[in-house]
mmCIF file with all atom_site columns, C-alpha atoms in Angstrom:
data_model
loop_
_atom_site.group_PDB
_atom_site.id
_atom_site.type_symbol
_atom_site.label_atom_id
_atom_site.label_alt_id
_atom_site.label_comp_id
_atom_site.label_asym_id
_atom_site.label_entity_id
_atom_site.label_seq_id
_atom_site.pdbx_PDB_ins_code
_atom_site.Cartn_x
_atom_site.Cartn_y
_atom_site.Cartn_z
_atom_site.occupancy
_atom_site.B_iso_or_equiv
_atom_site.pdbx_formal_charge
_atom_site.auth_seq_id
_atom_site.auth_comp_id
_atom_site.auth_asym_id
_atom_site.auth_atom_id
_atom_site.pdbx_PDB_model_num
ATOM 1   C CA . UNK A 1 1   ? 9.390   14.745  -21.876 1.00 44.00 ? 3   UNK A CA 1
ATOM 2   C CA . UNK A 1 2   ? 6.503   14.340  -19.473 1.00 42.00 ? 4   UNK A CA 1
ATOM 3   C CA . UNK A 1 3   ? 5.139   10.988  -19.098 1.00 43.00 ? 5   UNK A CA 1
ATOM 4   C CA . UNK A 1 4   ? 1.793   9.769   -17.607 1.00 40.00 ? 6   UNK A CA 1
ATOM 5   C CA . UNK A 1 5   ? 0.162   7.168   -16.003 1.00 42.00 ? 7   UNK A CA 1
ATOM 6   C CA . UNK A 1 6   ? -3.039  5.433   -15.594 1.00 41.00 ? 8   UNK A CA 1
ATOM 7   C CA . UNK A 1 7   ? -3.734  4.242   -12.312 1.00 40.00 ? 9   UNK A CA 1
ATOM 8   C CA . UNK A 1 8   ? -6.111  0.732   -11.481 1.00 40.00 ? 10  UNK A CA 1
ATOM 9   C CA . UNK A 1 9   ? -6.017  -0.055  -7.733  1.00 39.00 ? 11  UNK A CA 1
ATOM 10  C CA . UNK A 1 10  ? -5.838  -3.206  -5.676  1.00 40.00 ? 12  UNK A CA 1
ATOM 11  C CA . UNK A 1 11  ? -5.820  -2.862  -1.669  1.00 42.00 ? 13  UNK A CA 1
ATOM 12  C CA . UNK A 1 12  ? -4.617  -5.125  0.979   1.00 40.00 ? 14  UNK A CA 1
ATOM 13  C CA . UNK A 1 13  ? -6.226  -4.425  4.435   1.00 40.00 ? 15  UNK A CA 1
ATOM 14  C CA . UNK A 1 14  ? -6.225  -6.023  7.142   1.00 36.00 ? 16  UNK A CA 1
ATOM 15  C CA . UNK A 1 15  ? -6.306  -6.579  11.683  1.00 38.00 ? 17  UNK A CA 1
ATOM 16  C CA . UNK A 1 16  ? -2.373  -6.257  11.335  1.00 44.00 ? 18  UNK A CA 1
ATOM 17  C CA . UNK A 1 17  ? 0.491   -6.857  13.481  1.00 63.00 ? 19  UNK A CA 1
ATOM 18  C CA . UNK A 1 18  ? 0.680   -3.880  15.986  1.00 61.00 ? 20  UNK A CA 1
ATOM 19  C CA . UNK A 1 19  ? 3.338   -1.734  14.445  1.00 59.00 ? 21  UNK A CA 1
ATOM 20  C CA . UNK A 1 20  ? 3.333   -2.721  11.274  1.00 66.00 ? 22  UNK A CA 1
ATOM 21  C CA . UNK A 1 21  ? 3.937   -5.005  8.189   1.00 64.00 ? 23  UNK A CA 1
ATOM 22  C CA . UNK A 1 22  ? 6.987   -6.781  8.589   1.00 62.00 ? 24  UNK A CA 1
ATOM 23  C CA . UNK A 1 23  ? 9.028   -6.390  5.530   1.00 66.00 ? 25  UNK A CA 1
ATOM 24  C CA . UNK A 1 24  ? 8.810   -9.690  4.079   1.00 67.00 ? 26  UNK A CA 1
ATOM 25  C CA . UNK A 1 25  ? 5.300   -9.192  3.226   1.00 68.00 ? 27  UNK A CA 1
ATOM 26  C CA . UNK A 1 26  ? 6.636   -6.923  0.647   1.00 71.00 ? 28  UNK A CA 1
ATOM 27  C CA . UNK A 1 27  ? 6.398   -9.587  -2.509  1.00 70.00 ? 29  UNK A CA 1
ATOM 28  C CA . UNK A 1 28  ? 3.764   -11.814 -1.056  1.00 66.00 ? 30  UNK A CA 1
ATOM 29  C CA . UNK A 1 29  ? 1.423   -9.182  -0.098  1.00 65.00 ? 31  UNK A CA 1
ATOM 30  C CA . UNK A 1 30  ? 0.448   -12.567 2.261   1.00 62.00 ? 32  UNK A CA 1
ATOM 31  C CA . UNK A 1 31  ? -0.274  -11.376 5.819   1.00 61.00 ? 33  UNK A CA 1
ATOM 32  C CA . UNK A 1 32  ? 0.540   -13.911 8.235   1.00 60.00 ? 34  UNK A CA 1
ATOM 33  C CA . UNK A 1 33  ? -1.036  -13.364 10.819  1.00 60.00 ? 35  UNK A CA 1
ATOM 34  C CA . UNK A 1 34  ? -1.537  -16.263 13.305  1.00 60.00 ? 36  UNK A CA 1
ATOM 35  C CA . UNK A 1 35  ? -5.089  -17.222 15.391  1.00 63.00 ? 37  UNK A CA 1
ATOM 36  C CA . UNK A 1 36  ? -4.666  -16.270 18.675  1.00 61.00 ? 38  UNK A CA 1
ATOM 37  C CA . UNK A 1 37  ? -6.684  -19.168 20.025  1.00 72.00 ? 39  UNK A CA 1
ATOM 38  C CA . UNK A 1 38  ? -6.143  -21.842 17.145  1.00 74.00 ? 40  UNK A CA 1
ATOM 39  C CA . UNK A 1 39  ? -2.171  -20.788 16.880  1.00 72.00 ? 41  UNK A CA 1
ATOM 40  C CA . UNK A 1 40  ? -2.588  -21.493 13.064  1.00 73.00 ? 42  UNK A CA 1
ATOM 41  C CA . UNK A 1 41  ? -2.258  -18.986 10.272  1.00 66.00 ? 43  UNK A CA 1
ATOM 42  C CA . UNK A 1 42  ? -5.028  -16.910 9.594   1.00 63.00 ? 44  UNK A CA 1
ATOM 43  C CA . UNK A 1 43  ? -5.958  -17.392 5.565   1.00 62.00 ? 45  UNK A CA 1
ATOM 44  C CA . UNK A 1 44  ? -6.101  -14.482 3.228   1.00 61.00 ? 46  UNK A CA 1
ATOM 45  C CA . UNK A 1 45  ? -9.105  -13.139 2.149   1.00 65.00 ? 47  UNK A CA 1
ATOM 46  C CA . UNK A 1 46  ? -10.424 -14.262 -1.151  1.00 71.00 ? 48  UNK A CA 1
ATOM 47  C CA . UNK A 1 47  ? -13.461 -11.902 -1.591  1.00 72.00 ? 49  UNK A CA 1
ATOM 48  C CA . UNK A 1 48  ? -13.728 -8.072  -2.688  1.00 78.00 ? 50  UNK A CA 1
ATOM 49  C CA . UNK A 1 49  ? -12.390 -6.013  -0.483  1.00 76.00 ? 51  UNK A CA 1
ATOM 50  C CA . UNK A 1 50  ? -14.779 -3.560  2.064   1.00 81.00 ? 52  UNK A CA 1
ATOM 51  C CA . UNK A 1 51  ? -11.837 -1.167  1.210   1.00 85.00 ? 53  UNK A CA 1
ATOM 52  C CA . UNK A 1 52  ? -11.594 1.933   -1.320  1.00 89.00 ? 54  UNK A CA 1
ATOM 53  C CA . UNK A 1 53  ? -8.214  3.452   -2.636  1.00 89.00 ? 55  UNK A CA 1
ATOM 54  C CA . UNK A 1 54  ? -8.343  6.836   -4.142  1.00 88.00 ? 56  UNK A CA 1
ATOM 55  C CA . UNK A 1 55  ? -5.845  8.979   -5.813  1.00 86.00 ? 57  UNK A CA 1
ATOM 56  C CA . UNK A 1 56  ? -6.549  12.908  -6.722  1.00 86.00 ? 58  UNK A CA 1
ATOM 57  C CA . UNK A 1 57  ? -5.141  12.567  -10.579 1.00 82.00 ? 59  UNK A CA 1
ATOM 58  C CA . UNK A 1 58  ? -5.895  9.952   -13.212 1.00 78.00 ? 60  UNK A CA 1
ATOM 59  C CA . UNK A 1 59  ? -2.116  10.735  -14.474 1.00 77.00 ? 61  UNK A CA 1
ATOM 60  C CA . UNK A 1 60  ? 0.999   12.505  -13.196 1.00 78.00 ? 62  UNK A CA 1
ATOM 61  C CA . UNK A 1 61  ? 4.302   13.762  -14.550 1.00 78.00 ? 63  UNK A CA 1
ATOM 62  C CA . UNK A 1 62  ? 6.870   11.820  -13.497 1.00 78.00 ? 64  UNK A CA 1
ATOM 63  C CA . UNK A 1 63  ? 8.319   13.163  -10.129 1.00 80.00 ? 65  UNK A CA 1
ATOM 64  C CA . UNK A 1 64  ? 4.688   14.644  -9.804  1.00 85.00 ? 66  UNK A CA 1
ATOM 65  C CA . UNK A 1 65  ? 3.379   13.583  -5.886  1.00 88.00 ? 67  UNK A CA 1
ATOM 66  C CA . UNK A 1 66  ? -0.283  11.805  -6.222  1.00 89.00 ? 68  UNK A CA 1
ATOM 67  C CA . UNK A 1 67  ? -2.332  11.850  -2.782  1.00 92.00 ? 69  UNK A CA 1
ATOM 68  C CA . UNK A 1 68  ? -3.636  8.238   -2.439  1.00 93.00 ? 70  UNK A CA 1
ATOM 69  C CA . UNK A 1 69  ? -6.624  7.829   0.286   1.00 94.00 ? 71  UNK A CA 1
ATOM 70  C CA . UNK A 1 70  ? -7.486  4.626   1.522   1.00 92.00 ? 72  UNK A CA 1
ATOM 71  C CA . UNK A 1 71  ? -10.803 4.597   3.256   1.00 94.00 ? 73  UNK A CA 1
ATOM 72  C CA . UNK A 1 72  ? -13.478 2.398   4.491   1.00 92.00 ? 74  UNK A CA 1
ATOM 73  C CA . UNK A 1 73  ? -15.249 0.700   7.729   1.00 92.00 ? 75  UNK A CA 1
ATOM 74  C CA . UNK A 1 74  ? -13.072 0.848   11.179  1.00 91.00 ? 76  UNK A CA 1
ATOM 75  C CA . UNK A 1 75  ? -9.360  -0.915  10.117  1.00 85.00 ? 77  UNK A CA 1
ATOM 76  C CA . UNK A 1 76  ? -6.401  -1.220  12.287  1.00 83.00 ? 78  UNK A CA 1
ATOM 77  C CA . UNK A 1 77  ? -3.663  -2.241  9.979   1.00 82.00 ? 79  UNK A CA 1
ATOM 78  C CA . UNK A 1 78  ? -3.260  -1.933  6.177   1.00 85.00 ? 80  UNK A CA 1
ATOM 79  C CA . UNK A 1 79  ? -0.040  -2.830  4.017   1.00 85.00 ? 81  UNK A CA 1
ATOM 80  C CA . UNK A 1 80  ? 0.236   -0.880  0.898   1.00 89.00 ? 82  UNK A CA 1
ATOM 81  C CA . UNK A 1 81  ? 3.116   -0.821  -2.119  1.00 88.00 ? 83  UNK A CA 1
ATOM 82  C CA . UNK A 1 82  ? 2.595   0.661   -5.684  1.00 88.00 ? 84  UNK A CA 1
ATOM 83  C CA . UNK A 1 83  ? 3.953   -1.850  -8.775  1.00 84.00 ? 85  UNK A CA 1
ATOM 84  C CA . UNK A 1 84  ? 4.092   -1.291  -12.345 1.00 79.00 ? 86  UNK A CA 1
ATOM 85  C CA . UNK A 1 85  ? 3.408   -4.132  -13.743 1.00 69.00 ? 87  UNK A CA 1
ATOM 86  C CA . UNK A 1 86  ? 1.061   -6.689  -11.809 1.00 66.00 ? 88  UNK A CA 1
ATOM 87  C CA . UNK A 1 87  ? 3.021   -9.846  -12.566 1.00 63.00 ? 89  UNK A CA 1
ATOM 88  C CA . UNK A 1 88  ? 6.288   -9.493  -10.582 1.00 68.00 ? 90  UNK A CA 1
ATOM 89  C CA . UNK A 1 89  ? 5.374   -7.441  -7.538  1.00 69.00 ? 91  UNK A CA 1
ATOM 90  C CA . UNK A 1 90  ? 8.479   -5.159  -7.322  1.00 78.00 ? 92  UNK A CA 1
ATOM 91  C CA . UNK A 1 91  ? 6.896   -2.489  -5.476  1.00 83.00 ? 93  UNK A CA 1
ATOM 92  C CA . UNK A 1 92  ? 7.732   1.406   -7.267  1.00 83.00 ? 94  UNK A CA 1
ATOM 93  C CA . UNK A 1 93  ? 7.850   4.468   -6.730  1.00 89.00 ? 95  UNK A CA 1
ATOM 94  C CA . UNK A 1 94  ? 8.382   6.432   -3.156  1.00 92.00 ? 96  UNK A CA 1
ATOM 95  C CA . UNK A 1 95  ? 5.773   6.990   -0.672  1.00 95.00 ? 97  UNK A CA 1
ATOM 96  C CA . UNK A 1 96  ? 5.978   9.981   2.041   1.00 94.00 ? 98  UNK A CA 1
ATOM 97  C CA . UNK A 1 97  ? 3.499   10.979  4.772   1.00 90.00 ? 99  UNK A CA 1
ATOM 98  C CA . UNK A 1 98  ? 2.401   13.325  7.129   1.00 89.00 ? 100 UNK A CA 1
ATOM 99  C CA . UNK A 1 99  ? 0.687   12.074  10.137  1.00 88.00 ? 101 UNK A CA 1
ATOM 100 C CA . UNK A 1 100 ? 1.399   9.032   12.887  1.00 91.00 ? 102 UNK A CA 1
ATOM 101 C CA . UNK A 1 101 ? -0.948  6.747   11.461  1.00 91.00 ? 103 UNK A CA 1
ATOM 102 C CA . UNK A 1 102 ? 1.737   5.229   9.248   1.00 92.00 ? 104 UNK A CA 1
ATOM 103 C CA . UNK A 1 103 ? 5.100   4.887   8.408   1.00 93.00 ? 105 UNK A CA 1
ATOM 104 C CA . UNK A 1 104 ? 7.411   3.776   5.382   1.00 93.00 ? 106 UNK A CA 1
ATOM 105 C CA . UNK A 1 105 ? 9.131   0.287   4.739   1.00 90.00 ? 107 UNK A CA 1
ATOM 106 C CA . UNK A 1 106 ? 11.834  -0.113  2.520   1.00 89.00 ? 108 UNK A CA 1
ATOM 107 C CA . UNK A 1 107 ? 11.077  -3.352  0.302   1.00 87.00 ? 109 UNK A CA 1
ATOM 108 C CA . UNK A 1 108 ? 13.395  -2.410  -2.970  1.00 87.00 ? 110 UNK A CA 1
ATOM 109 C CA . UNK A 1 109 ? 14.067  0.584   -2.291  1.00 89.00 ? 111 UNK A CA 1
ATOM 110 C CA . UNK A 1 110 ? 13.839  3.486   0.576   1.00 92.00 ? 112 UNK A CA 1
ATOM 111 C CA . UNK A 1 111 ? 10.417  4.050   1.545   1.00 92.00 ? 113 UNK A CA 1
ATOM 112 C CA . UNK A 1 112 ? 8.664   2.229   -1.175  1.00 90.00 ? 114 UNK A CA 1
ATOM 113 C CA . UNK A 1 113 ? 6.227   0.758   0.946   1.00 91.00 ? 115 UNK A CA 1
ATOM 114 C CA . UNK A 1 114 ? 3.783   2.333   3.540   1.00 91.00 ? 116 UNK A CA 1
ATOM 115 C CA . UNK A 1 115 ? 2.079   0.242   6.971   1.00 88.00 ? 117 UNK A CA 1
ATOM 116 C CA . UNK A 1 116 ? 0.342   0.667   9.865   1.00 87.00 ? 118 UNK A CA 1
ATOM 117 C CA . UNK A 1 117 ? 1.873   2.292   13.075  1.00 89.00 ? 119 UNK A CA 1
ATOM 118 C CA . UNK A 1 118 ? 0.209   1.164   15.704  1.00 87.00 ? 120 UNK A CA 1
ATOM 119 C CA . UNK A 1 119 ? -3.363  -0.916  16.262  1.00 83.00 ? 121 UNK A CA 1
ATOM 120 C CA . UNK A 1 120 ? -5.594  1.655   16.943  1.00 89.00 ? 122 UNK A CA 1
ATOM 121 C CA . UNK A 1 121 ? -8.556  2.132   14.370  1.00 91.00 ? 123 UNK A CA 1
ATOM 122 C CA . UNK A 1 122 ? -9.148  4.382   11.651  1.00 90.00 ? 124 UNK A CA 1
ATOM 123 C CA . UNK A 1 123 ? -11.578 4.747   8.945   1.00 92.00 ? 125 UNK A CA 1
ATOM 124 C CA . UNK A 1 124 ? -9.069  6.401   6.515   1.00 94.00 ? 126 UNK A CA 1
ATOM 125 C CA . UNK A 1 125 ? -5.912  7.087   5.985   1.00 95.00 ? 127 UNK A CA 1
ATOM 126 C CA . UNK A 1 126 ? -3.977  9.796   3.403   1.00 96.00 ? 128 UNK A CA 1
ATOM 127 C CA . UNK A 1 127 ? -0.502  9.340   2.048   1.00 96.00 ? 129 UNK A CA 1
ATOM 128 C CA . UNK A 1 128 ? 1.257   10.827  -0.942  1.00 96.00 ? 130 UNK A CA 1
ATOM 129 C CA . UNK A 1 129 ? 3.164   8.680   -3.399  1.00 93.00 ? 131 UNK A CA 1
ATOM 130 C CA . UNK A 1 130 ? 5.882   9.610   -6.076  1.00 91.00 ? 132 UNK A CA 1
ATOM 131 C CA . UNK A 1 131 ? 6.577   7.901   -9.289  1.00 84.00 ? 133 UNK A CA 1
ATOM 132 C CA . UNK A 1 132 ? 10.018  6.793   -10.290 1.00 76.00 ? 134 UNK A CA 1
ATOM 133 C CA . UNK A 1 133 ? 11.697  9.380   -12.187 1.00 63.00 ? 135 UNK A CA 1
ATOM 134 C CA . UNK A 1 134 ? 13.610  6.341   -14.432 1.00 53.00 ? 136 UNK A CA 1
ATOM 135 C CA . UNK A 1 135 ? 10.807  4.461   -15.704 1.00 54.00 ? 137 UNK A CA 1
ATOM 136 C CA . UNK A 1 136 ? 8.231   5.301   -18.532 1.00 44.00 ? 138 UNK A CA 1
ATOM 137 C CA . UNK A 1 137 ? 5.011   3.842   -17.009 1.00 49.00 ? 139 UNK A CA 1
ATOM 138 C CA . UNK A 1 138 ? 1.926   2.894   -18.395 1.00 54.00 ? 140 UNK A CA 1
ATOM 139 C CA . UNK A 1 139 ? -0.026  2.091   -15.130 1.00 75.00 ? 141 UNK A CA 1
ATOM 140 C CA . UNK A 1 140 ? 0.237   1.491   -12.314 1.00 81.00 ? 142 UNK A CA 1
ATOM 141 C CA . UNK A 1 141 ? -1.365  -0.669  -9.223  1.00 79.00 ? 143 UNK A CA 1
ATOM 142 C CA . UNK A 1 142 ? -1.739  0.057   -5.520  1.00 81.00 ? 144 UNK A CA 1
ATOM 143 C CA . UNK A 1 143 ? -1.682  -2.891  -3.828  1.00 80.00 ? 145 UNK A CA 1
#
């Protein structure tokens, strides 16, 4: 039985910490980052994002991998984790890549998360992302 999905996106980018997301910004999606003049927390962005996500299928077969681009003006660190349904957070699926720009977290499980490597800029960045082969899902959010 092949079953589909409808993606809507939602993207979290942001000056991040050097080598990546730690992993307890996995459910918050909060960065906490800290001033480095002030020593207080930076606050999270409450206006559209500069950033675009992009994905080369508007639904996949389960097990199917879906190339997700994230683009826009000069970043340095971005945090990103796929959920099914927007309420609870629980990240899905499996991401993979192939270049040095990133790597994968684990937040529920292996590798369903993907961050930032290092803090040098780029203007996009290309990863591929599996759905879970246990689920039936309707849609699903990059956040």
């Amino acid at each position: 039985m092949n079953e589909t999905c409808f993606f809507f996106f939602l993207a979290f980018l942001a000056s991040g910490f050097p080598s990546g997301a730690p992993t307890d910004a996995c459910f918050s999606m909060i960065p906490r980052h800290m001033d480095p003049v002030t020593n207080n927390q930076v606050l999270s962005q409450n206006s559209n994002s500069s950033f675009d996500i992009s994905v080369d299928k508007s639904n996949f077969e389960i097990g199917e991998a879906v190339k997700v681009t994230i683009y826009g003006p000069p970043f340095k660190g971005l945090f990103l984790v796929a959920v099914k349904d927007k309420s609870n957070n629980m990240p899905s699926g499996r991401f993979y890549h192939e270049n040095d720009l990133v790597k994968t977290i684990s937040c529920s499980n292996k590798n369903d998360g993907i961050t930032h490597t290092s803090d040098k800029w780029k203007d996009s960045v290309e990863v591929k992302w599996y759905g879970p082969d246990h689920s039936n899902i309707d849609e699903i959010h990059f956040r």
